[in-house]
Coordinates of C-alpha atoms in Angstrom, one line a residue:
X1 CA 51.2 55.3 7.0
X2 CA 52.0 57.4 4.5
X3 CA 49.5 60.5 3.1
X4 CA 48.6 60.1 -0.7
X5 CA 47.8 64.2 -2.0
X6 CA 46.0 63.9 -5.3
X7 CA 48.0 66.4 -7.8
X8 CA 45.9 70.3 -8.2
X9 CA 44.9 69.4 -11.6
X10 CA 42.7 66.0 -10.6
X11 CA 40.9 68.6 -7.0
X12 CA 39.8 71.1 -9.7
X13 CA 38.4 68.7 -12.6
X14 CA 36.5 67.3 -9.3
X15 CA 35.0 70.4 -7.9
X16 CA 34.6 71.7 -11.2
X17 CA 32.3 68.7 -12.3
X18 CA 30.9 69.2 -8.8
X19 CA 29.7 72.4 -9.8
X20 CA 27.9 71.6 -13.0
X21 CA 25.8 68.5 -11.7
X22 CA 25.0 70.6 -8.4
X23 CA 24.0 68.6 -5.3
X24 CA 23.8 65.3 -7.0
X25 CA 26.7 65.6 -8.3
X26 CA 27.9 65.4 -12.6
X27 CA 25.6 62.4 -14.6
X28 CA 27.6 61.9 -18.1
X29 CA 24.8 61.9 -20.5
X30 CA 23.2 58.6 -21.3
X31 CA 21.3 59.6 -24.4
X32 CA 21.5 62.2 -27.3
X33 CA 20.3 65.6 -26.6
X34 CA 16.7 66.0 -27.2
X35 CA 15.4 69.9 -28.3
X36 CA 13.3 70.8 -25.8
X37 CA 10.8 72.7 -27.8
X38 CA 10.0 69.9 -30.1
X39 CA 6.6 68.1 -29.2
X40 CA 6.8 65.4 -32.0
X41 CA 8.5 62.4 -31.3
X42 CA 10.2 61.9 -34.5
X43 CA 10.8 58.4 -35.2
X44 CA 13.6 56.2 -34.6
X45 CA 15.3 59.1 -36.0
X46 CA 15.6 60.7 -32.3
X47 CA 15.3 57.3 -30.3
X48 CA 17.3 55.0 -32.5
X49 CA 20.4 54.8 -34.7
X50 CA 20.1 52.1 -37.5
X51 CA 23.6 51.1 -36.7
X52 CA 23.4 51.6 -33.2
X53 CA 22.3 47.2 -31.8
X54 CA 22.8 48.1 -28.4
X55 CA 19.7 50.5 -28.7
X56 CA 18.1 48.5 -30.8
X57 CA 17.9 45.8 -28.1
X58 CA 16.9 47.9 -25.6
X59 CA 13.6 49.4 -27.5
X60 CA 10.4 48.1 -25.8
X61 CA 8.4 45.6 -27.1
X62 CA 5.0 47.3 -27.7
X63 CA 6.0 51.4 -28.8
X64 CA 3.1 53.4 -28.1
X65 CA 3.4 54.4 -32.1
X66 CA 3.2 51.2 -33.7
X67 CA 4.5 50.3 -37.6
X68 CA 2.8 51.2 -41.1
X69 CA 2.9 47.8 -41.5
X70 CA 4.3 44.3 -41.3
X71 CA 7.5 44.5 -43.0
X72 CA 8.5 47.8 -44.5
X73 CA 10.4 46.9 -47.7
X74 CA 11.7 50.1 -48.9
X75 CA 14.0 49.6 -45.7
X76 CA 12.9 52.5 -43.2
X77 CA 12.8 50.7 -40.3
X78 CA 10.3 49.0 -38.0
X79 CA 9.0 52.0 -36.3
X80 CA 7.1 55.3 -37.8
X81 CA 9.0 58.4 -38.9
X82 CA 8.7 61.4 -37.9
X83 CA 6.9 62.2 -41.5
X84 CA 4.5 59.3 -41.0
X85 CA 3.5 61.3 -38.3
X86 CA 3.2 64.8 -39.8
X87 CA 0.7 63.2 -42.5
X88 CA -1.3 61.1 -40.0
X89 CA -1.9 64.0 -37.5
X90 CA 0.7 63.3 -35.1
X91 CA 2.6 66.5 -35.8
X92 CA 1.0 70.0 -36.1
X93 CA 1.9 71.0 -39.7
X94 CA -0.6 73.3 -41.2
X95 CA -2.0 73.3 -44.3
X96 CA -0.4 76.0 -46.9
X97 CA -1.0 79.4 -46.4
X98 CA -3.3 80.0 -49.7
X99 CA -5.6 77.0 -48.1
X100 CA -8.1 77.9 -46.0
X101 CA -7.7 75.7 -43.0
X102 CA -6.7 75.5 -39.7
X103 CA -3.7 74.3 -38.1
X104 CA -4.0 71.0 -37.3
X105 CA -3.6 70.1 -33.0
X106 CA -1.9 66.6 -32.3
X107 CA -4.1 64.3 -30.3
X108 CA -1.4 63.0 -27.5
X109 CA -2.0 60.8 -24.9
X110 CA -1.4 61.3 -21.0
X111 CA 2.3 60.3 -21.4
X112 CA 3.3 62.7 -24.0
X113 CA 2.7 60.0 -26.9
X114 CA 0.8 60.7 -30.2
X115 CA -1.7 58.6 -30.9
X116 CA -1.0 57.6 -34.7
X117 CA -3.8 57.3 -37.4
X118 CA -3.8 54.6 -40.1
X119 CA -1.5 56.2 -43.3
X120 CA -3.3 55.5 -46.7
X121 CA -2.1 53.2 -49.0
X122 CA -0.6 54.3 -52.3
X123 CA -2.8 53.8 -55.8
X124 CA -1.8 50.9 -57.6
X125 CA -2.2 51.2 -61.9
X126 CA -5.7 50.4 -63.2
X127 CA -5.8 46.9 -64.8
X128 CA -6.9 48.7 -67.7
X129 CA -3.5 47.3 -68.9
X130 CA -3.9 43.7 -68.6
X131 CA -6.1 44.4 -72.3
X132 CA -4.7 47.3 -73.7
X133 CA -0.8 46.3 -73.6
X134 CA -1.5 43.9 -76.2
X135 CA -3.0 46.8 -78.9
X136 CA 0.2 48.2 -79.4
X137 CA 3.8 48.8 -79.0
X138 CA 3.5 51.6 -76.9
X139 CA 3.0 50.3 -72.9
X140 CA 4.0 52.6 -70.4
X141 CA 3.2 50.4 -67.6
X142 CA 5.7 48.3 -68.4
X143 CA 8.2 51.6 -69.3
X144 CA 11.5 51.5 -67.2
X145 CA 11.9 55.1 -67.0
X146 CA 8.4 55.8 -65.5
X147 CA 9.8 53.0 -62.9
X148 CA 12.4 55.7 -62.8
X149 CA 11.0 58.2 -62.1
X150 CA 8.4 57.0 -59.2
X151 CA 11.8 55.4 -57.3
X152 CA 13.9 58.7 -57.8
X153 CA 10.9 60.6 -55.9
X154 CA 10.6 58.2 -53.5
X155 CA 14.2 57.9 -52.5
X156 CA 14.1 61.9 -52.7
X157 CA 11.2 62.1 -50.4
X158 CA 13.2 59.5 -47.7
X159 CA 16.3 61.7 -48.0
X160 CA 14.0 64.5 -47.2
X161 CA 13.1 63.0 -44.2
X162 CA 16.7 62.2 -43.2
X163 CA 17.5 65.8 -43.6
X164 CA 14.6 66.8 -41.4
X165 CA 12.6 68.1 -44.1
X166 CA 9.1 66.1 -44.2
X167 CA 7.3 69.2 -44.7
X168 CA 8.6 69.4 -48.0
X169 CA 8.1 65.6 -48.3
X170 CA 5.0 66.1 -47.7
X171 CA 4.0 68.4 -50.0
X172 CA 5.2 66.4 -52.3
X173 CA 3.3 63.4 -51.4
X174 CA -0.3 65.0 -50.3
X175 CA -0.2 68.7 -52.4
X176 CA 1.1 68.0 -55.0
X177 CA 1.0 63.9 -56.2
X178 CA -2.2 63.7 -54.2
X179 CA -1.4 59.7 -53.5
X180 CA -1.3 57.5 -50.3
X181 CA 1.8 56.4 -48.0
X182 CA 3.9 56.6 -51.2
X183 CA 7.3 56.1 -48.8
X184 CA 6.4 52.7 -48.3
X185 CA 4.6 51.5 -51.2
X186 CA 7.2 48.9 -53.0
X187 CA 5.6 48.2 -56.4
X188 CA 6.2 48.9 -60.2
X189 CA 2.8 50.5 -60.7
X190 CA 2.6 53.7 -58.3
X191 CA -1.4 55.4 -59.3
X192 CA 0.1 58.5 -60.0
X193 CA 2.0 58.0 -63.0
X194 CA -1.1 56.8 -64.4
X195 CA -2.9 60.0 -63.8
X196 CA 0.3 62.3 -65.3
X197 CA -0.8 60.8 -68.3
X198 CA 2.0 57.9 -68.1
X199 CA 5.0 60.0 -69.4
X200 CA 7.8 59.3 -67.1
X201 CA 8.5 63.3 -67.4
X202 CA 4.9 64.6 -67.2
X203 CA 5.0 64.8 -63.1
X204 CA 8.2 66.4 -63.0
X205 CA 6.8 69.0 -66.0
X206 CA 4.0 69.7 -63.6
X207 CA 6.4 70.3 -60.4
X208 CA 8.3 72.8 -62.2
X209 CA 5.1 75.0 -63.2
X210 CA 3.6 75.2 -59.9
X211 CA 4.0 78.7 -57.9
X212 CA 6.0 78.7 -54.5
X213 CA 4.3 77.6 -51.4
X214 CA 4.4 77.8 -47.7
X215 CA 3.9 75.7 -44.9
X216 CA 3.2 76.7 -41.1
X217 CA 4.2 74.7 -38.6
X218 CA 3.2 74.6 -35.1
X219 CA 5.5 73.7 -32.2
X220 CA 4.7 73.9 -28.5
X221 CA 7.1 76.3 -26.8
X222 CA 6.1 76.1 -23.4
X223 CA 3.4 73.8 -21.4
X224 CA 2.9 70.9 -19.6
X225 CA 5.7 68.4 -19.9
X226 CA 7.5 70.4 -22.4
X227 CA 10.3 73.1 -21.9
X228 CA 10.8 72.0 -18.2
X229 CA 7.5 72.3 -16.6
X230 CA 5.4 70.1 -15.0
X231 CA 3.1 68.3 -17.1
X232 CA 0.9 67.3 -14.3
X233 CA 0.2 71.4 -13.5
X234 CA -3.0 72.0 -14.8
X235 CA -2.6 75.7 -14.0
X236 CA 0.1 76.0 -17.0
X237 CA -0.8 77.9 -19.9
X238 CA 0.5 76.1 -23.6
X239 CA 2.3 78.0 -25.7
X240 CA 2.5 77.9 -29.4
X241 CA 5.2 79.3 -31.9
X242 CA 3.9 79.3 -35.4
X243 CA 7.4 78.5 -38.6
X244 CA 6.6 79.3 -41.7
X245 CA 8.7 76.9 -44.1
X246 CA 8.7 77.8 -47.8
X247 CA 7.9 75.2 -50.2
X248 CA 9.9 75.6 -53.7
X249 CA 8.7 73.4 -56.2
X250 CA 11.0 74.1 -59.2
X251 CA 13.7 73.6 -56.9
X252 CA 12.3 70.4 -55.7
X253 CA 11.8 68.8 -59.4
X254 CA 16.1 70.1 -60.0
X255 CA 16.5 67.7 -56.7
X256 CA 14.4 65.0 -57.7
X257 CA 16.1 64.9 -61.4
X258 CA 20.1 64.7 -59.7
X259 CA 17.9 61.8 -57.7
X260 CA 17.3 60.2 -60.9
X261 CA 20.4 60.8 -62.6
X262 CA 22.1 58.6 -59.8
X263 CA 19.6 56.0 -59.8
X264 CA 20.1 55.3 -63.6
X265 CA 23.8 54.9 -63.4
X266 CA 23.6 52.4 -60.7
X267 CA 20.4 50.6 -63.0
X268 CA 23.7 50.8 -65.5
X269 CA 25.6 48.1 -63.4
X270 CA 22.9 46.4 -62.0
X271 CA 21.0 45.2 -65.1
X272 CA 24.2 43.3 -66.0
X273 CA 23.5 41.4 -62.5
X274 CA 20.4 41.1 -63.6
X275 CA 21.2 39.2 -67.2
X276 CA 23.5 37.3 -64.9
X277 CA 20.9 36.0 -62.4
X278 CA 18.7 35.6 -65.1
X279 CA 21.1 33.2 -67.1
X280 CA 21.5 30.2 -64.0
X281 CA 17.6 29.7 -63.6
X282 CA 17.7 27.2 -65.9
X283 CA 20.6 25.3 -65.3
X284 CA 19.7 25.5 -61.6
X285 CA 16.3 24.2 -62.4
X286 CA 17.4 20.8 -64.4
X287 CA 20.3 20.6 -61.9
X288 CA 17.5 20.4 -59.0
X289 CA 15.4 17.6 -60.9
X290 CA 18.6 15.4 -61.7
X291 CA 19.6 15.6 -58.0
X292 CA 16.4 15.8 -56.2
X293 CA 17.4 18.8 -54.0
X294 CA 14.1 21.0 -54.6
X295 CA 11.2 18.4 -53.2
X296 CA 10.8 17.7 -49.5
X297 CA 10.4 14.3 -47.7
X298 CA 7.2 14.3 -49.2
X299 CA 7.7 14.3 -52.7
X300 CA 6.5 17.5 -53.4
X301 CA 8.3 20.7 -55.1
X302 CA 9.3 22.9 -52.6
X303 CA 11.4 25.4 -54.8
X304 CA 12.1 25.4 -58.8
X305 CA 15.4 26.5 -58.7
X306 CA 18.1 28.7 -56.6
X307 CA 17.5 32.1 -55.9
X308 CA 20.8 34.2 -56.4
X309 CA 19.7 37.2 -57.8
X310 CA 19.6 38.7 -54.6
X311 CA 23.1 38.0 -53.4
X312 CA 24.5 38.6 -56.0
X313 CA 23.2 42.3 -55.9
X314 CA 24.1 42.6 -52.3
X315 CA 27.8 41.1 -52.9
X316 CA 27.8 44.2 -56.1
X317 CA 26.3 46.5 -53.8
X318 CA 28.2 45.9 -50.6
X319 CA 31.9 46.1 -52.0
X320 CA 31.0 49.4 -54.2
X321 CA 33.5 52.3 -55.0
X322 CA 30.7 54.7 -54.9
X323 CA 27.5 55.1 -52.0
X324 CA 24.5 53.7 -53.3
X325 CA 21.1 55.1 -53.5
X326 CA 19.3 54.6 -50.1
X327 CA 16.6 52.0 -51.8
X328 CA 19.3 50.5 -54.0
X329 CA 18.4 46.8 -53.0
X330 CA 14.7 47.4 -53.1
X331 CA 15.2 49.7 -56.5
X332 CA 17.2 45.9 -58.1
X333 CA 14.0 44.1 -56.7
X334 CA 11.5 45.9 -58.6
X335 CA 14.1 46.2 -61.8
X336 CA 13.9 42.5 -61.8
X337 CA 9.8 42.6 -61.5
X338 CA 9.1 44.8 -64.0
X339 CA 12.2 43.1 -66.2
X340 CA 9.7 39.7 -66.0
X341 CA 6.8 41.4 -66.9
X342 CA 7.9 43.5 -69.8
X343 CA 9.3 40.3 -71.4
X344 CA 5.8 38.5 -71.0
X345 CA 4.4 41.4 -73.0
X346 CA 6.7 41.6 -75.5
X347 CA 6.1 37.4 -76.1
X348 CA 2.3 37.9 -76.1
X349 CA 2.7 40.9 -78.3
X350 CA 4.8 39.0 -81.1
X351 CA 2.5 36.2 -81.3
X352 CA -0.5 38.1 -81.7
X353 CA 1.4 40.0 -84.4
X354 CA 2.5 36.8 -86.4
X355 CA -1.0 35.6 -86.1
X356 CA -0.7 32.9 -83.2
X357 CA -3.2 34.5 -80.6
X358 CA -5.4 31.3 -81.1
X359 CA -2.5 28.6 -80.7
X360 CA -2.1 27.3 -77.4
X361 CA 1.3 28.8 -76.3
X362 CA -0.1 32.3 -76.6
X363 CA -3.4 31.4 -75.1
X364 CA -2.0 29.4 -72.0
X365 CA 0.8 32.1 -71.0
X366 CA -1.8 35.0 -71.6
X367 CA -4.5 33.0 -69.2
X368 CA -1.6 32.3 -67.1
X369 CA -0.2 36.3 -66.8
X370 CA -3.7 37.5 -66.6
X371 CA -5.3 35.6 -63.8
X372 CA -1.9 36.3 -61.8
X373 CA -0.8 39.8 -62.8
X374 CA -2.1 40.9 -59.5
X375 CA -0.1 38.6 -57.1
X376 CA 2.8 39.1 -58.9
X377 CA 2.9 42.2 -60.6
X378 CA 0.5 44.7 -59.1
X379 CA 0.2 46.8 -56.1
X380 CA 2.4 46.8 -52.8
X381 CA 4.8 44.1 -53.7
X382 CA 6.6 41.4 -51.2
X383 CA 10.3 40.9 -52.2
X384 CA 11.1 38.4 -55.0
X385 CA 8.1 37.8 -56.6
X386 CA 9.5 37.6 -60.2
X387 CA 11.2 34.6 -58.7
X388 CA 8.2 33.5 -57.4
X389 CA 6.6 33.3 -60.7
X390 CA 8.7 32.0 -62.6
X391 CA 8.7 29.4 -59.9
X392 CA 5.2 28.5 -60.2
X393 CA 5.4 28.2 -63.9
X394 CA 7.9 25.6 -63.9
X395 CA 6.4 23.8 -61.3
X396 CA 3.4 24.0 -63.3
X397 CA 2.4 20.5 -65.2
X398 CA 1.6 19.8 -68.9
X399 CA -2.3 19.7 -70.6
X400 CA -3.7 19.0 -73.9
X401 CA -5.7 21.7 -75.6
X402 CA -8.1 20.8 -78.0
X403 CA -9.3 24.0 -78.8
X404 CA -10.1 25.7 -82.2
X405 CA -10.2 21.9 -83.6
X406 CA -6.9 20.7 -82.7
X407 CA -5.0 19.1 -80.1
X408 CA -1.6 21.0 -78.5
X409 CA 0.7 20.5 -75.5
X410 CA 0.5 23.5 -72.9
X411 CA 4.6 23.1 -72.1
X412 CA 4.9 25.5 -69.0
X413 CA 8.6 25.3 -69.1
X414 CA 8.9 26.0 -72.3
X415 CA 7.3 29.3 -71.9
X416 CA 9.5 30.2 -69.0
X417 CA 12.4 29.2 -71.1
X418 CA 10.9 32.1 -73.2
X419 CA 10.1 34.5 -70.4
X420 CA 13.7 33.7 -69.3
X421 CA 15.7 34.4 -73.0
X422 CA 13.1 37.7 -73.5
X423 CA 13.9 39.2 -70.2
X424 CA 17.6 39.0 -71.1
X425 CA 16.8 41.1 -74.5
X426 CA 14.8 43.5 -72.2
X427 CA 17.4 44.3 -70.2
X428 CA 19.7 44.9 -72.6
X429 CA 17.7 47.5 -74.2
X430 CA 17.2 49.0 -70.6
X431 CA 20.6 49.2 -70.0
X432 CA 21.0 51.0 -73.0
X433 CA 17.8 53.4 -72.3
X434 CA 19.8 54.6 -69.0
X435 CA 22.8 55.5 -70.6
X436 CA 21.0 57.9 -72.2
X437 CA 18.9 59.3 -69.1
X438 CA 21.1 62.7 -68.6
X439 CA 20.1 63.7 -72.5
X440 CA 16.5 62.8 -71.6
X441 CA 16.4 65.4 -68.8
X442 CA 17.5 68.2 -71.1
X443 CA 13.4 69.0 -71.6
X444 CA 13.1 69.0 -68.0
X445 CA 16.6 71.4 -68.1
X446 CA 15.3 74.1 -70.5
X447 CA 11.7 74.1 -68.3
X448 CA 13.7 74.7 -64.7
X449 CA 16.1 77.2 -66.6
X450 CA 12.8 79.0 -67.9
X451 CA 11.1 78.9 -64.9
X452 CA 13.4 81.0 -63.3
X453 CA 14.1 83.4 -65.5
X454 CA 10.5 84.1 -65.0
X455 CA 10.5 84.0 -61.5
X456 CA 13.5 86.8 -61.7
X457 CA 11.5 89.1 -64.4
X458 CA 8.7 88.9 -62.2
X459 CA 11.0 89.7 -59.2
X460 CA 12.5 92.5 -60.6
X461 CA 9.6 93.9 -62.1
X462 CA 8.0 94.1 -58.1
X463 CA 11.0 95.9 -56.7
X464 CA 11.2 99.4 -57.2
X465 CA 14.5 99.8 -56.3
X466 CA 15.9 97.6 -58.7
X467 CA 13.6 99.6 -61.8
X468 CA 15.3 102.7 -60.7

């Protein structure tokens, strides 16, 4: 037989892998490197990749931190973030330095799992609205740049976040705004425009004027389970390494407005999908009743007419020159909502104006709005529930009224057809509004560049060796 000698360089790639696994010999990682002096579990940031389906398949069934909710719609996944966590207790961020409170300790469990504490849900808009829209011209619930505005700091807060920055995201969200789980609230109406006043660029105003913060953040350096040790030693001694993290408002609001800037181009392009959508209701709608195709075996109406909004924004989206926003789909969603219910205003409003508030179109599609606005329109949203209105509408049947002293037809479909041709001039005059949105922000502009020139006089002024 012959003797096979395995060339020099193959015998010292062996030994030298020999020597770094020691006895047992070199394991090829099976997992990305985890920081050791970490002791929150941050999410399917660490565990999970959103594009990694292997992984995905391999997560177990019941995680020992569970979701927010059902389904998240602003598209963060099913499991809780590592900023979920900070704000529920599950991390040890302290409270700013000019508060006087103590760092907060994270409950954990025996297997090195944080036990996660309901997040509270975001203020909705009073219905105050549902009355007062119809008083005048001027309705900033149904204003598109206050819409604006709550997205661009929402998708700035989730980028935050993605950065590994939800200290500053939650300053932003508990310090500052003062409001719930904003990150996962999908709705037109978030509470704290309302409280700003309802000018889209009053919180951003405020953001600008408020002093520098900090932040101190707890980590566990050494102790049981963590940094090597034994976590079933009760003789080990935790130890704690305190990071202060500055918190820089003015430069937070410059963030927020480039956030905003990108969001109105795309609203640019994706109000003309919108006019498009909007357009084939109707013909889909008649096209179902001449062929039957939207009742079941039944008889009954199981859907109005087709919904293509949607895919028609993901085939736009999908095949872009340019990355979108990261709530760009979710962003079209609540375009379209507030589209639909900026056109019922504007209809209600006209007729009250010309006199027709007692008539029975104006009296049937306010009744109709009213009694729904919160289903529809209000609060934590599920997706496509413009559609879903306009659905029920048509699906609605005719009545006589014999209010007043006369007799009228209530013609539901003739009041979508309404809805439908207003929410085409709507977004028209949306589309143009965004054009426009980099002008808007040169307020905002003159308040950062004043800010800090302050901040250096007041700098300067403090250091002796620049007065000299």
């Amino acid at each position: 037989s012959t003797t096979m000698t395995p060339p020099a360089g193959v015998v010292k790639a062996v030994c030298l892998l020999a020597m770094l696994g020691g006895s047992s010999g070199f394991i090829a990682p099976t997992h990305r490197f985890q920081p050791a002096g970490l002791i929150l579990r941050m999410g399917y940031l660490d565990d999970l990749s959103p594009q990694d389906k292997s992984q995905e398949k391999k997560a177990p069934s019941s995680p020992k931190i569970k979701p927010t909710g059902g389904v998240v719609p602003s598209g963060r996944g099913p499991e809780r973030s590592y900023l979920d966590q900070v704000i529920s207790g599950g991390g040890n961020a302290a409270a700013p330095e000019n508060k006087q409170s103590d760092s907060v300790s994270p409950a954990s469990a025996d297997d090195g799992s944080f036990a996660a504490t309901p997040l509270k849900k975001t203020e909705s808009w009073s219905g105050g609205y549902l009355t007062d829209f119809l008083s005048g011209e001027d309705d900033a619930r149904t204003d598109i740049r206050n819409l604006l505005t709550q997205r661009s700091i929402q998708s700035f807060m989730f980028l935050l976040e993605q950065c590994r920055d939800p200290h500053s995201a939650k300053w932003v969200q508990e310090d500052f705004l003062q409001t719930g789980n904003l990150l996962d609230f999908h709705g037109t109406g978030a509470g704290f425009i309302e409280r700003f006043g309802g000018s889209w660029d009053a919180s951003l105003i405020a953001m600008i004027q408020k002093p520098k913060d900090t932040i101190i953040v707890s980590a566990k350096r050494r102790g049981r389970g963590h940094g090597g040790w034994s976590k079933n030693n009760p003789y080990l001694k935790e130890r704690w390494v305190e990071i202060p993290i500055d918190i820089d408002p003015p430069n937070l609001a410059s963030r927020i407005v480039s956030v905003r800037e990108q969001i109105a181009d795309e609203w640019v392009k994706d109000l003309d999908i919108l006019v498009e959508a909007n357009a084939m209701i109707l013909d889909s709608f008649f096209e179902l009743i001449r062929s039957g195709g939207g009742t079941s075996a039944s008889g009954e109406a199981v859907v109005a007419f087709k919904r293509t909004a949607v895919n028609l924004m993901n085939d736009n989206s999908r095949f872009a020159a340019t990355t979108s926003s990261p709530f760009r789909r979710s962003n079209f969603d609540l375009l379209y909502n507030l589209c639909t219910q900026a056109a019922i205003h504007r209809i209600l409003r006209e007729k009250k104006t010309s006199g027709e508030e007692r008539g029975a179109p104006f009296v049937f599609l306010r009744d109709f709005y009213t009694q729904r606005a919160a289903e529809y329109f209000d609060g934590d949203l599920q997706f496509g529930r413009a559609d879903d209105f306009i659905d029920e509408l048509l699906q609605t049947s005719p009545s006589l009224s014999t209010d007043y002293g006369k007799t009228e037809l209530f013609d539901p479909v003739g009041a979508a057809e309404s809805i439908i041709k207003m929410r085409e001039e709507v977004a028209k005059d949306w589309k143009e509004s965004m054009k426009w949105v980099r002008e808007d922000h040169t307020g905002i502009q003159k308040a950062l560049l004043s800010k800090q020139m302050q901040s250096s006089s007041t700098k300067d002024s403090s250091d002796p060796a620049a007065f000299q």
